[in-house]
Tab-separated table of C-alpha atoms in Angstrom:
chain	number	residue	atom	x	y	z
N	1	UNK	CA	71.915	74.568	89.333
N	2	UNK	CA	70.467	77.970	88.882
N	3	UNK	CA	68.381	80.069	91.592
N	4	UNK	CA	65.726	80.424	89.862
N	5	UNK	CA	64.466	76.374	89.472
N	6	UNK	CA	64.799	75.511	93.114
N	7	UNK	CA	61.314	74.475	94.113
N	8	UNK	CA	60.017	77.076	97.051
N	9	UNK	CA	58.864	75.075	100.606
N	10	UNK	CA	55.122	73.942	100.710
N	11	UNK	CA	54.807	73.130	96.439
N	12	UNK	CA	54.945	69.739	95.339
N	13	UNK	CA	53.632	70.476	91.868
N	14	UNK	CA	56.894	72.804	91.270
N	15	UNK	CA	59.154	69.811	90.829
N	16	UNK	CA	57.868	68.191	88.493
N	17	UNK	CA	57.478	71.656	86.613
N	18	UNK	CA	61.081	72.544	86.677
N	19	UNK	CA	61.734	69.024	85.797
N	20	UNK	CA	59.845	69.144	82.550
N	21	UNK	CA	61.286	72.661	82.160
N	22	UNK	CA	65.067	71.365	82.236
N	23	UNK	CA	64.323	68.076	79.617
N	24	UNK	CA	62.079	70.737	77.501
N	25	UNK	CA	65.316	73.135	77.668
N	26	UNK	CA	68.684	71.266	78.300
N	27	UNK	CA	70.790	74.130	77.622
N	28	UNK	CA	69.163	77.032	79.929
N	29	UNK	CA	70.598	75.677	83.552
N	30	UNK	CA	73.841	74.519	81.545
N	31	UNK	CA	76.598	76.226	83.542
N	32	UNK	CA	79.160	77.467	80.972
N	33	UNK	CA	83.123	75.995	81.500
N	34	UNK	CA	84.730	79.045	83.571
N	35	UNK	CA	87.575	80.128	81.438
N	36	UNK	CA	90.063	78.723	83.939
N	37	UNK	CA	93.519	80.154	81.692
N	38	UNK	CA	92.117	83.603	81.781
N	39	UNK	CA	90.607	83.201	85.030
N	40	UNK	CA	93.319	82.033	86.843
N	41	UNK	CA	95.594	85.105	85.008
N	42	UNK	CA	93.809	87.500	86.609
N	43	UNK	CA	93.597	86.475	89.821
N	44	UNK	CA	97.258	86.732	89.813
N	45	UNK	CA	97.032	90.041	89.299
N	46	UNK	CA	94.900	90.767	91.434
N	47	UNK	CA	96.625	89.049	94.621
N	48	UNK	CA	98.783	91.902	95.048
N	49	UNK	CA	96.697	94.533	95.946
N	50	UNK	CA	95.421	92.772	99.268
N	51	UNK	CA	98.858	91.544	100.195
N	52	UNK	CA	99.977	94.757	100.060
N	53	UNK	CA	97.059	96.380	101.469
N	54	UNK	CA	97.364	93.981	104.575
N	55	UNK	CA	100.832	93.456	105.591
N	56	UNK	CA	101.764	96.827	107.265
N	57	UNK	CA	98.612	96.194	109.665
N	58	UNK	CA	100.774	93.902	111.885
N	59	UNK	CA	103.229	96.587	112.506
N	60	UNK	CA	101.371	100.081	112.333
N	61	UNK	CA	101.563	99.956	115.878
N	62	UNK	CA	105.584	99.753	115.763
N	63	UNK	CA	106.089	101.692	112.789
N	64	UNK	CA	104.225	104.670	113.986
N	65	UNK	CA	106.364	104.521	117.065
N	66	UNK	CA	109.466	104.607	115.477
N	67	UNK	CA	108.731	107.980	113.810
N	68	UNK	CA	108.579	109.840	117.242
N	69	UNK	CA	105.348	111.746	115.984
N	70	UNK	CA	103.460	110.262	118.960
N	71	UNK	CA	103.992	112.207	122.260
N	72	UNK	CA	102.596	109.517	124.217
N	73	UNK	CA	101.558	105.854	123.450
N	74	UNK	CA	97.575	106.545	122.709
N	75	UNK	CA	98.402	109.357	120.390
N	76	UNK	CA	99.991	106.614	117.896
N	77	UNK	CA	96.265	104.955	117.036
N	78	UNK	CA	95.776	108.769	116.009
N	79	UNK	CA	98.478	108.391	113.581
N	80	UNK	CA	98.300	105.062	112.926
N	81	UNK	CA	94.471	105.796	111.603
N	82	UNK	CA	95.796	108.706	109.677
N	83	UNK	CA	97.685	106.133	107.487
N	84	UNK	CA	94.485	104.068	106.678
N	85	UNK	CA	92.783	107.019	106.266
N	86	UNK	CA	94.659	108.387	103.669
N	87	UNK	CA	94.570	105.629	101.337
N	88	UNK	CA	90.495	104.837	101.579
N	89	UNK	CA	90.290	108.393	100.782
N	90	UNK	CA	92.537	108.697	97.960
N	91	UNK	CA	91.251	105.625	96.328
N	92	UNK	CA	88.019	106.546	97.051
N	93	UNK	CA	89.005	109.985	94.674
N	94	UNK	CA	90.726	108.030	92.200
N	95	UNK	CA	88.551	104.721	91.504
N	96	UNK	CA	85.994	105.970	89.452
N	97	UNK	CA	88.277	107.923	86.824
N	98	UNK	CA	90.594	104.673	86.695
N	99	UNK	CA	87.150	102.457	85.533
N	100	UNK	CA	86.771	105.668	82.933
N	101	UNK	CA	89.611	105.142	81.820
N	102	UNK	CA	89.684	101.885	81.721
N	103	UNK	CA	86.725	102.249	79.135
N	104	UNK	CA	88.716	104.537	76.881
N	105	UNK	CA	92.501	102.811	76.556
N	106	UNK	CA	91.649	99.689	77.411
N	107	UNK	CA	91.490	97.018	80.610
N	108	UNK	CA	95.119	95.993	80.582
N	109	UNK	CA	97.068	99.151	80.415
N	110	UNK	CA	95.204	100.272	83.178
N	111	UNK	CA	95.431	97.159	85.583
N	112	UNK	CA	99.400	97.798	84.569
N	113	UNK	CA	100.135	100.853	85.526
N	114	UNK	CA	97.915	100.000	88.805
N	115	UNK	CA	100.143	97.242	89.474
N	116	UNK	CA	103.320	99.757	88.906
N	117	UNK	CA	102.130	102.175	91.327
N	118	UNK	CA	101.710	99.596	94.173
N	119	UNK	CA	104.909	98.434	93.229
N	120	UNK	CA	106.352	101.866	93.960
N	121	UNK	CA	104.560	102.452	96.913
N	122	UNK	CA	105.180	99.204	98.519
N	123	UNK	CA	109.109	100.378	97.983
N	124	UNK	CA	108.747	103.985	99.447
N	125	UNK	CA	106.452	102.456	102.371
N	126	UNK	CA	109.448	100.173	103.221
N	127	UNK	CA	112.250	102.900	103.017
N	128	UNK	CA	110.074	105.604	105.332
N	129	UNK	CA	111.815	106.588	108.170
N	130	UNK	CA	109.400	109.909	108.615
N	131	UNK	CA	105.752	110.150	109.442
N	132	UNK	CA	105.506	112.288	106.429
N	133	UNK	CA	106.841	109.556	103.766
N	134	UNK	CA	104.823	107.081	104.981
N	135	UNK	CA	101.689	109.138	104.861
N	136	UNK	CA	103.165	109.779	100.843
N	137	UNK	CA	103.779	106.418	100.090
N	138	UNK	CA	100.476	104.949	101.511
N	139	UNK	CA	98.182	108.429	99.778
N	140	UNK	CA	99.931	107.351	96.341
N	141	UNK	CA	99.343	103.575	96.971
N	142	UNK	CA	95.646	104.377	97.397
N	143	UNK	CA	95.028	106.761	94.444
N	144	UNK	CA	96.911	103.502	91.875
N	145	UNK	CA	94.403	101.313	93.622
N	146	UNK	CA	92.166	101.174	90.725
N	147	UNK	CA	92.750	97.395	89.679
N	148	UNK	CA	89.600	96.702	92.043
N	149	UNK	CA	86.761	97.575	89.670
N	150	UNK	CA	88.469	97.186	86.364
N	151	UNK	CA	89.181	93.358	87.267
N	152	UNK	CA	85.470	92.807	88.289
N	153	UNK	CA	84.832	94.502	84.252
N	154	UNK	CA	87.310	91.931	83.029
N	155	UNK	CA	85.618	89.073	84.935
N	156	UNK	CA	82.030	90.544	83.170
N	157	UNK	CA	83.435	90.785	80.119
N	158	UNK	CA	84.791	86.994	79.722
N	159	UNK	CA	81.896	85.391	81.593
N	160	UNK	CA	78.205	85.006	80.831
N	161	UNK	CA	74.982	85.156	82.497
N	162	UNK	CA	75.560	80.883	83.723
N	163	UNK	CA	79.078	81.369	84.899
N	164	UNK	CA	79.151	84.681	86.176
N	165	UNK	CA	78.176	84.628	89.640
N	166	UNK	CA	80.836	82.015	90.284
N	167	UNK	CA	83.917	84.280	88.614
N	168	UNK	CA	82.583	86.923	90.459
N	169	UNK	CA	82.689	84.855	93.705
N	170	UNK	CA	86.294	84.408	93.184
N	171	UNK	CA	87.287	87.761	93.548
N	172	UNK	CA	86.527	87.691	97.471
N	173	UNK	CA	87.958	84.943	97.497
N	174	UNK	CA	91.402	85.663	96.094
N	175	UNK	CA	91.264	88.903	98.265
N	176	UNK	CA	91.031	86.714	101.527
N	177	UNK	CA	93.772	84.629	100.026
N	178	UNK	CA	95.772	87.744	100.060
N	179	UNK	CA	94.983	89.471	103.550
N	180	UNK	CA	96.108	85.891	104.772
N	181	UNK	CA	99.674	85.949	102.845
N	182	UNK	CA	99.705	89.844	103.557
N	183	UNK	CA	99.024	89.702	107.016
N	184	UNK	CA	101.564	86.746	107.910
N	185	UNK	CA	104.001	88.291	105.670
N	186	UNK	CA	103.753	91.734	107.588
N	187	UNK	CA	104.277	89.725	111.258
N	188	UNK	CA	106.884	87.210	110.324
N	189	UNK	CA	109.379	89.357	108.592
N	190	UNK	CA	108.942	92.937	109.951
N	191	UNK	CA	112.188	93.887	111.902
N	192	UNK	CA	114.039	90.775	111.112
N	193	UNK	CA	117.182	91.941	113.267
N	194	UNK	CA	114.976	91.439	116.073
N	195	UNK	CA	113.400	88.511	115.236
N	196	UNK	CA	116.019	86.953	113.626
N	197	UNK	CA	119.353	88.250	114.637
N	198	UNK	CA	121.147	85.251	113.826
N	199	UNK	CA	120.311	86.009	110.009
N	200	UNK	CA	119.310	89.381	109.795
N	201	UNK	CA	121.152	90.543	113.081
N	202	UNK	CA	124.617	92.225	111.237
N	203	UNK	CA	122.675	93.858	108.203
N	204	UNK	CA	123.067	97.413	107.861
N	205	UNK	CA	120.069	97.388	105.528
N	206	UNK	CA	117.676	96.268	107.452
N	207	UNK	CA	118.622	97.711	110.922
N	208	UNK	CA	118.102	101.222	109.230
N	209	UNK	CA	115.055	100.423	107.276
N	210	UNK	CA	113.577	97.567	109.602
N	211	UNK	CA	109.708	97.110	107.691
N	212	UNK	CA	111.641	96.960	104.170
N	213	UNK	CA	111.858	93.078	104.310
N	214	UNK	CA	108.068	92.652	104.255
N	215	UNK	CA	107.178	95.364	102.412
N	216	UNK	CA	110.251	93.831	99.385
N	217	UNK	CA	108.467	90.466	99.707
N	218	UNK	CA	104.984	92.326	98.654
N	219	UNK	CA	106.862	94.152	95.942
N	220	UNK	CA	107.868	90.289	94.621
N	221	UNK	CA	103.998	89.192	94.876
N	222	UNK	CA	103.298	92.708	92.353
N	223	UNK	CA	106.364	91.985	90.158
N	224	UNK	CA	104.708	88.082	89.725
N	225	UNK	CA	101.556	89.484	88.728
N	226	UNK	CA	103.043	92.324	86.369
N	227	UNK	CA	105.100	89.546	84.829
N	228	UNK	CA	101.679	87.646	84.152
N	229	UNK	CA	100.054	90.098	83.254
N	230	UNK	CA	102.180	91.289	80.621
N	231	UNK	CA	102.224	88.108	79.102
N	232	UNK	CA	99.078	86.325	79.633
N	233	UNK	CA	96.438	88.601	80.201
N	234	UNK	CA	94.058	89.592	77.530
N	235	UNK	CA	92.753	92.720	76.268
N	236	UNK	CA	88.553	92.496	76.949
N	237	UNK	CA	87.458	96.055	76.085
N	238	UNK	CA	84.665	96.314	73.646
N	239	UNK	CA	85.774	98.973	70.967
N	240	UNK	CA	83.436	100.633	68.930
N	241	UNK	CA	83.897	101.129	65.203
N	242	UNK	CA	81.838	104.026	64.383
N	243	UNK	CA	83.346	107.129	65.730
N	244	UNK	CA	87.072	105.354	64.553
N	245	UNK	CA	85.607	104.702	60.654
N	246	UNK	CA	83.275	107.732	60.529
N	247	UNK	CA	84.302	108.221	57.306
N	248	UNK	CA	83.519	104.858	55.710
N	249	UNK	CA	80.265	104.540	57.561
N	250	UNK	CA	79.076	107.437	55.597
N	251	UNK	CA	79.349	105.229	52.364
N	252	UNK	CA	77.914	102.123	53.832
N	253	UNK	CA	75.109	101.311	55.732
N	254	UNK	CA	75.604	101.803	59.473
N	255	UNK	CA	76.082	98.055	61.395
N	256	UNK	CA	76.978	99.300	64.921
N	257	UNK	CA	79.365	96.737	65.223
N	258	UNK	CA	82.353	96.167	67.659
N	259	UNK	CA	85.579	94.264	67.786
N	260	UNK	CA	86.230	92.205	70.747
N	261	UNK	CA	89.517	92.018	71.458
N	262	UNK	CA	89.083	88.860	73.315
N	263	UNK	CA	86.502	87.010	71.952
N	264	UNK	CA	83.109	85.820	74.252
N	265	UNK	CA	80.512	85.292	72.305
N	266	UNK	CA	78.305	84.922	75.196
N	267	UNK	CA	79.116	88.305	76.376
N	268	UNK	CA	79.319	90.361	73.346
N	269	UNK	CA	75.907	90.789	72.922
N	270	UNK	CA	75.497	91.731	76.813
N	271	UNK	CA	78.258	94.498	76.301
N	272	UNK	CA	77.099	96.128	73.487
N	273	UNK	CA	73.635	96.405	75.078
N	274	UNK	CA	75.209	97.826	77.899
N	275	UNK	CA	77.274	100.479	76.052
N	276	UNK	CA	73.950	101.140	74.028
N	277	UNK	CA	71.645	101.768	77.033
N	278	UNK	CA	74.250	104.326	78.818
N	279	UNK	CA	72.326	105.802	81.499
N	280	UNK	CA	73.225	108.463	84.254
N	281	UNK	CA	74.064	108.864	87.590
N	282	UNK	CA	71.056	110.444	88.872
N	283	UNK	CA	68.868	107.826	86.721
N	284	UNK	CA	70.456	104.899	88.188
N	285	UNK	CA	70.194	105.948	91.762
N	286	UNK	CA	66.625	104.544	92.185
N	287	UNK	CA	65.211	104.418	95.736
N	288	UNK	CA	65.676	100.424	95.930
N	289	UNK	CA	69.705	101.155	94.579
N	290	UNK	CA	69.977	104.167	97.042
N	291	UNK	CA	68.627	101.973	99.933
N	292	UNK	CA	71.141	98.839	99.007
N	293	UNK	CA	74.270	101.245	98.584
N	294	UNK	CA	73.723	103.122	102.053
N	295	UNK	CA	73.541	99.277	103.634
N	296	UNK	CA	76.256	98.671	102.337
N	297	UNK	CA	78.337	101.962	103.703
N	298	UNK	CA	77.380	101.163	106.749
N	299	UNK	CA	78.280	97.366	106.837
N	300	UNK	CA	81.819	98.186	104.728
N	301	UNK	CA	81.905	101.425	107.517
N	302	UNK	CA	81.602	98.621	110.300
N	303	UNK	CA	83.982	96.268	108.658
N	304	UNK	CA	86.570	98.806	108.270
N	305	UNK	CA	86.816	100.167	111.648
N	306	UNK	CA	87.044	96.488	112.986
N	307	UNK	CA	89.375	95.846	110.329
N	308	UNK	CA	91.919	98.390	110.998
N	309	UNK	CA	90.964	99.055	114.882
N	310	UNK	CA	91.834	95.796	115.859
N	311	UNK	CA	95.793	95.386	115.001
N	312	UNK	CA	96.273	98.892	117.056
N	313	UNK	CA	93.781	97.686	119.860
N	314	UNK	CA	96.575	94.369	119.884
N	315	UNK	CA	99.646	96.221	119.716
N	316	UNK	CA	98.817	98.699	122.469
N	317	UNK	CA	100.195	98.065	125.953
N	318	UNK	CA	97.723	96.038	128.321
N	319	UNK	CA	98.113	98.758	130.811
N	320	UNK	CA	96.593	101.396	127.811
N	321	UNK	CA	94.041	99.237	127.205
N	322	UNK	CA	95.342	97.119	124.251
N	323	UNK	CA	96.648	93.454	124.086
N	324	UNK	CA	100.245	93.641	124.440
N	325	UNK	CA	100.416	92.026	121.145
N	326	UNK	CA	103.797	91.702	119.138
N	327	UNK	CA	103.702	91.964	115.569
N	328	UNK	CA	103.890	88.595	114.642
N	329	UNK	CA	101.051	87.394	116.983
N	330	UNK	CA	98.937	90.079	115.119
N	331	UNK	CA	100.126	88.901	111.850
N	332	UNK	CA	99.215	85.312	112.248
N	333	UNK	CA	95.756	86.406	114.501
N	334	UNK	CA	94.865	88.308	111.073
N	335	UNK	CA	96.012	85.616	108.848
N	336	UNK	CA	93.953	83.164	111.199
N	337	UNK	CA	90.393	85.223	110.818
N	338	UNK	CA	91.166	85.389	107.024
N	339	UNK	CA	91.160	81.704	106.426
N	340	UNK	CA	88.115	82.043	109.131
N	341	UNK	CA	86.561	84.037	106.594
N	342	UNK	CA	87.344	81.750	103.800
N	343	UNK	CA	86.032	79.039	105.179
N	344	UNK	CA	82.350	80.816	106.419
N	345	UNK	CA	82.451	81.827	102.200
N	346	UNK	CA	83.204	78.354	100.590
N	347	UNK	CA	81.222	76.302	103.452
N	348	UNK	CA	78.863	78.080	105.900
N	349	UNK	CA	76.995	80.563	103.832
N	350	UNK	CA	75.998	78.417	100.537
N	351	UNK	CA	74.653	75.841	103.323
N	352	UNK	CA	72.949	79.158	105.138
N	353	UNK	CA	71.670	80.618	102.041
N	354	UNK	CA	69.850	77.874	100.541
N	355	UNK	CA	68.339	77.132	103.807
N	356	UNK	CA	67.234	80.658	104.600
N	357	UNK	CA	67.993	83.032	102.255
N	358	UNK	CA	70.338	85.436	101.625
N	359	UNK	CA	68.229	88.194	103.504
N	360	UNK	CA	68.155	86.509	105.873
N	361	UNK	CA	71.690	85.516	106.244
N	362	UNK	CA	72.246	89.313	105.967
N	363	UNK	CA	70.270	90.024	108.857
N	364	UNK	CA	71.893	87.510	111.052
N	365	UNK	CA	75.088	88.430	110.043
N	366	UNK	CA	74.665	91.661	111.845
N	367	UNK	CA	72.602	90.903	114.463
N	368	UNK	CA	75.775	88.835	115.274
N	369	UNK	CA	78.319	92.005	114.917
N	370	UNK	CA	76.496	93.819	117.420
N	371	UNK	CA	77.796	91.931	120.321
N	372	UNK	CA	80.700	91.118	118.915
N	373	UNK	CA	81.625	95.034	118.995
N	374	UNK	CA	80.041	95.905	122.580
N	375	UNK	CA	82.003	92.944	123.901
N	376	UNK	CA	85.812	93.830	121.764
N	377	UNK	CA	87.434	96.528	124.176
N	378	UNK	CA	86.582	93.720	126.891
N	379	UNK	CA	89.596	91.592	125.798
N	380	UNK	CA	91.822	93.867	127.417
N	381	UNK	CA	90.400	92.325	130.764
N	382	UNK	CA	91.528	88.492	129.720
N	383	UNK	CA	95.050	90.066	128.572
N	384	UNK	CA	95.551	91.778	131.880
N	385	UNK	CA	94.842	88.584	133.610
N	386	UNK	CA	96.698	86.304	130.963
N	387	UNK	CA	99.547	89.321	131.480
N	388	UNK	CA	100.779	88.586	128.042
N	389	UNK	CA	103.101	91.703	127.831
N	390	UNK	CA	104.793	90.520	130.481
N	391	UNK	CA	106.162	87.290	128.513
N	392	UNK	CA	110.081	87.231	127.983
N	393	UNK	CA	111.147	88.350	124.581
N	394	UNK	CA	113.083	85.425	123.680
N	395	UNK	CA	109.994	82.992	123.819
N	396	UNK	CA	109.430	81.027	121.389
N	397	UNK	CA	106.976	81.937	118.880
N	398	UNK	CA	105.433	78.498	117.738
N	399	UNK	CA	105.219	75.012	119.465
N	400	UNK	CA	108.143	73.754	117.384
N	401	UNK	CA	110.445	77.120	118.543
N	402	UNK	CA	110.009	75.539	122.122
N	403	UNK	CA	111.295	72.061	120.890
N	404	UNK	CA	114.406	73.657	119.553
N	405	UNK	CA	115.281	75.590	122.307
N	406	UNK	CA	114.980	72.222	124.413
N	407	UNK	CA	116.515	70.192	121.782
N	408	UNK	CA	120.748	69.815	121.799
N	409	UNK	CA	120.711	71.646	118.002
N	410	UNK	CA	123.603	74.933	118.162
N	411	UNK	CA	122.074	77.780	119.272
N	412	UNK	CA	122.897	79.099	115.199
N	413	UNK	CA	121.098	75.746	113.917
N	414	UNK	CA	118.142	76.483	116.176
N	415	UNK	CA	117.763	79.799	114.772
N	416	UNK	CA	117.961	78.463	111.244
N	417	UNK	CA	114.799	76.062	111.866
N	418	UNK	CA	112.803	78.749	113.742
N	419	UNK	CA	113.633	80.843	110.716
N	420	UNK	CA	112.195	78.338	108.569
N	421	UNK	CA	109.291	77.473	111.135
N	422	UNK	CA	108.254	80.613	110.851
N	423	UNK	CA	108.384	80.927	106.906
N	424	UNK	CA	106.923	77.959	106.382
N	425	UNK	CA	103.577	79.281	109.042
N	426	UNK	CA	103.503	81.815	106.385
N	427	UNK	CA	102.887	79.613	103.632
N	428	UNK	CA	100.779	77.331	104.865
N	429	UNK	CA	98.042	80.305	106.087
């Protein structure tokens, strides 16, 4: 049901209102059928970019290392920041001319090349064995990484004003899907001679190039959605007629019209207002916009530095301060706050925000971060006592890894079922 005909606490005439209001007007809190075929194409696409985004988190820590930049263990967060920093910042150059664009040649050219640039950088990411390269391959990934706002102009452009608000909810949602693939993808596979040297342990390949396993796996998730998006996904872009038939408007009457290239006749009429009531930067930035955007670089600020603080807070030594975290603990710690996430989306906040709001479920939500951040460093306490760097190397990562160590299996067969333990953990977060 729509927003706007939930009766507010303390009315008992309202009900009966928005009663009459529905019978009077069937069709006006009618939610219209989401477009699952086209819906479900572009989420595809977009899986890629978080899974790829996500997966070298688990082993910054290590990576960074393995360059020999760092002269000393706390100098590698330095570097290991560097490499985040350099793609928000290139993105953050790039985004804006990629939604231009986007306007000129079309929504599905664009999302294509996107999806071909974080195919390449996923590749060069994998084969860095320099500090420099990496920096490269992640700078490059980060100015491709346009396919964020042109998908949300796709979803706006086959939705209407009913269904909307749910399409648009999916977008989160397929982005959590991804830092949860991403993020076990990046701790289960990276170095696989080490982890698995029954299977990986006489490859050249990966002993020289030792993150190129999960960083190929995110290159399949890209080639999956360039496949599908070759094939199934939809041009959407509004195209005006009258600058390309200028000269036969000037014997007929001017109509304004436009040609959809996929049709939505719900949103037609929205998009051509929009592209008729083109308004400018400086107009749009009223003092209620201003105030909303410079929340929101301060929550997104927040979010970030937890975000990308954390898997370097894990992977540094105990005795530095950290966690003594190994890749894959990180990994699946990361994929286990995404489906956290996930769940607070789908379950806890609908309940939350009809109950109290959604300013109000704003304002909790970071009255709640502010302890949560005062109390993170502390962690390194419970690790010290818990003296998890200290564990052997050879224990077993999951509770099923200890049965086949104490089982009578070969040592080889054991391998093979932690090997697909572990693969299948991945799938099922």
């Amino acid at each position: 049901m729509s927003m706007s005909t939930t009766p507010s606490r303390g009315s008992e005439s309202e009900p009966a209102t928005t009663e009459h209001r529905r019978e009077s007007n069937p069709n006006e809190c009618k939610e219209t059928p989401l477009p699952w075929g086209k819906l479900s194409t572009l989420l595809a696409v977009r899986l890629s970019e978080p899974v790829n985004f996500m997966l070298i988190l688990p082993f910054v820590y290590q990576m960074v290392k393995s360059f020999g930049v760092a002269e000393s263990p706390k100098d590698i967060a330095f570097y290991a920041s560097l490499l985040f920093a350099s793609f928000s910042l290139c993105q953050s150059i790039t985004i804006m001319h990629w939604g231009h664009l986007s306007d000129r040649i079309g929504r599905k050219p664009v999302i294509m090349v996107g999806l071909v640039g974080n195919l390449i950088s996923s590749a060069l990411l994998g084969t860095s064995k320099t500090f420099k390269s990496a920096l490269i391959a992640r700078s490059f990934n980060g100015l491709m990484a346009g396919n964020v706002v042109v998908v949300k102009s796709v979803v706006a452009e086959i939705s209407d004003n009913s269904n909307r608000p749910r399409m648009m909810a999916m977008l989160p949602l397929m982005f959590n899907v991804g830092n949860i693939a991403g993020s076990a993808v990046g701790g289960l596979f990276a170095d696989p001679v080490k982890q698995y040297p029954r299977w990986f342990g006489n490859s050249a390949l990966f002993k020289e190039y030792p993150y190129l396993l999960p960083c190929l796996i995110g290159c399949l998730v890209t080639v999956f959605g360039l496949i599908v998006g070759l094939f199934k996904l939809e041009e959407t872009l509004v195209i005006k007629n009258d600058d390309v038939q200028s000269s036969e408007s000037s014997s007929a009457p001017s109509t304004n019209t436009s040609t959809l290239l996929t049709p939505s006749t719900e949103s037609e009429p929205l998009l051509e207002r929009r592209s008729s009531q083109q308004r400018s930067i400086r107009e749009m930035l009223t003092p209620t916009v201003v105030r909303v955007m410079a929340t929101n670089v301060i929550v997104c600020l927040s979010l970030s530095m937890m975000d990308q603080i954390f898997p370097i807070f894990a992977a540094t030594d105990t005795s530095d301060g950290g966690l003594g975290m190994s890749s894959r603990d990180i990994g699946i710690s990361l994929s286990i706050a995404s489906v956290v996430v996930i769940y607070l989306q789908l379950v806890t906040y609908p309940n939350q925000e009809r109950k109290y709001g959604a300013l109000e479920c704003y304002k909790r939500g970071q009255k709640f971060f502010i302890p949560v951040l005062i109390l993170f460093p502390f962690l390194n306490i419970i690790a010290k006592q818990v003296n998890v760097s200290s564990m052997p190397e050879d224990l077993p990562s999951t509770t099923t890894g200890i049965f086949f160590n104490e089982s009578n299996l070969p040592v080889a067969r054991r391998d093979h079922m932690e090997l697909v333990d572990r693969t299948l953990v991945a799938v099922s977060l």
